Each structure stands twice: as structure tokens, then as C-alpha cells.
Coordinates of C-alpha atoms in Angstrom, one line a residue:
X1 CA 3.3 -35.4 -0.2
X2 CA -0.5 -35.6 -0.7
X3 CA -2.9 -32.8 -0.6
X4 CA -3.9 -33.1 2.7
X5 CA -0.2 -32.8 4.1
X6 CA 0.3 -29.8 1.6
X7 CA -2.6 -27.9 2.7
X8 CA -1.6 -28.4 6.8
X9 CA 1.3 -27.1 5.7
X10 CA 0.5 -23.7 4.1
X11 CA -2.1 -23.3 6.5
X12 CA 0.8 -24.1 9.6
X13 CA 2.9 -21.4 7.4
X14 CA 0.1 -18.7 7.0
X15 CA -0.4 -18.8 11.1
X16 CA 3.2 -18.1 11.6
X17 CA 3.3 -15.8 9.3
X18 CA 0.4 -14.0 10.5
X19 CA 1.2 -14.2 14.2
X20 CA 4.8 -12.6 13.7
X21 CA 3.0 -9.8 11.6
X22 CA 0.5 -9.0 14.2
X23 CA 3.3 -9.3 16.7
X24 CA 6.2 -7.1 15.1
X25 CA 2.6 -4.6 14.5
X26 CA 2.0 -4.3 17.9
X27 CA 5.2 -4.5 19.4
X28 CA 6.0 -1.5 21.4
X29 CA 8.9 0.8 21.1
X30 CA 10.4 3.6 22.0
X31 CA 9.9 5.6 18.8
X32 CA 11.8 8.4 17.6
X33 CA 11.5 11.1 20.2
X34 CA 7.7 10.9 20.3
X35 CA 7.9 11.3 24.3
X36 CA 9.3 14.9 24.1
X37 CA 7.5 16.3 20.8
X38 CA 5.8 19.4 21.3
X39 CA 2.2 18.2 22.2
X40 CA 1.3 22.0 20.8
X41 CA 3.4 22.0 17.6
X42 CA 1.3 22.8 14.6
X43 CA 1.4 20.3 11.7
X44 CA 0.7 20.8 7.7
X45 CA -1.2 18.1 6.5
X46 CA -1.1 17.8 2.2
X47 CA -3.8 15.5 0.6
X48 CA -3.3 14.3 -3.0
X49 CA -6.2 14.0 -4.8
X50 CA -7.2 12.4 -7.8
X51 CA -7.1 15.2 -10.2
X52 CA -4.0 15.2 -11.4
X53 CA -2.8 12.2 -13.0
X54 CA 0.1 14.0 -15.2
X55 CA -1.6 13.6 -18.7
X56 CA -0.5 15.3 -21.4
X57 CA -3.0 17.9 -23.3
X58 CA -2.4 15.3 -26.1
X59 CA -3.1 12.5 -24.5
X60 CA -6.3 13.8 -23.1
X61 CA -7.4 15.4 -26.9
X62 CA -7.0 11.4 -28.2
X63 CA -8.9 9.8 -25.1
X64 CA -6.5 6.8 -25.9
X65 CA -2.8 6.1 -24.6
X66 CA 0.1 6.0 -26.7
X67 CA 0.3 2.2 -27.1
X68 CA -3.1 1.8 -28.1
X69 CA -3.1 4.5 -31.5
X70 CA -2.9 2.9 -34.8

């Protein structure tokens, strides 16, 4: 196949696969119950942040990982 040909190709292939993403996306369904959830129930929302990675006291005294010390 020549270039031309292979690019159609991936570019036919990338539509397709686009189009079914989009279209599984947006699809509608009946969900999980969502129709007779309590509208008034209260939810707990946790947000991670980025201050705790897991470090170790030792790693943070060296500033450098494991793999990297001489």
C-alpha cells in the first residue's frame, strides 16, 4: 500500500472509532435507579489533594529516590 491509501485508512479508522465513542457516550440508559433516588438525600463528597504522596521521612531527608543514591 502506498502512503496515501495508509493514511485514508487510519483516518477512515479514527472516524469510526470516534463516532462509536461519542455514540456509546451519549447513549441513553436507564441507569441504576437514578429515577427513584432521593432528590433530598445528602451526599459526602472527599477530595484528595496533593499533599500526601506517601513519602517516607527518609526519603524526604535525601531529596532523592531510592534508585537514584549512590
Amino acid at each position: 500500500m502506498n502512503t496515501r491509501a495508509l493514511r485514508r485508512t487510519g483516518l477512515i479508522v479514527g472516524a469510526l472509532t470516534t463516532s462509536a465513542l461519542v455514540l456509546a457516550g451519549c447513549a441513553g440508559g436507564s441507569g441504576s435507579g437514578s429515577a427513584t433516588a432521593d432528590q433530598n438525600e445528602k451526599v459526602e463528597l472527599t477530595i484528595a489533594t496533593f499533599n500526601d504522596f506517601g513519602y517516607t521521612d527518609e526519603l524526604a531527608s535525601t531529596g532523592r529516590p531510592r534508585s537514584a543514591r549512590s
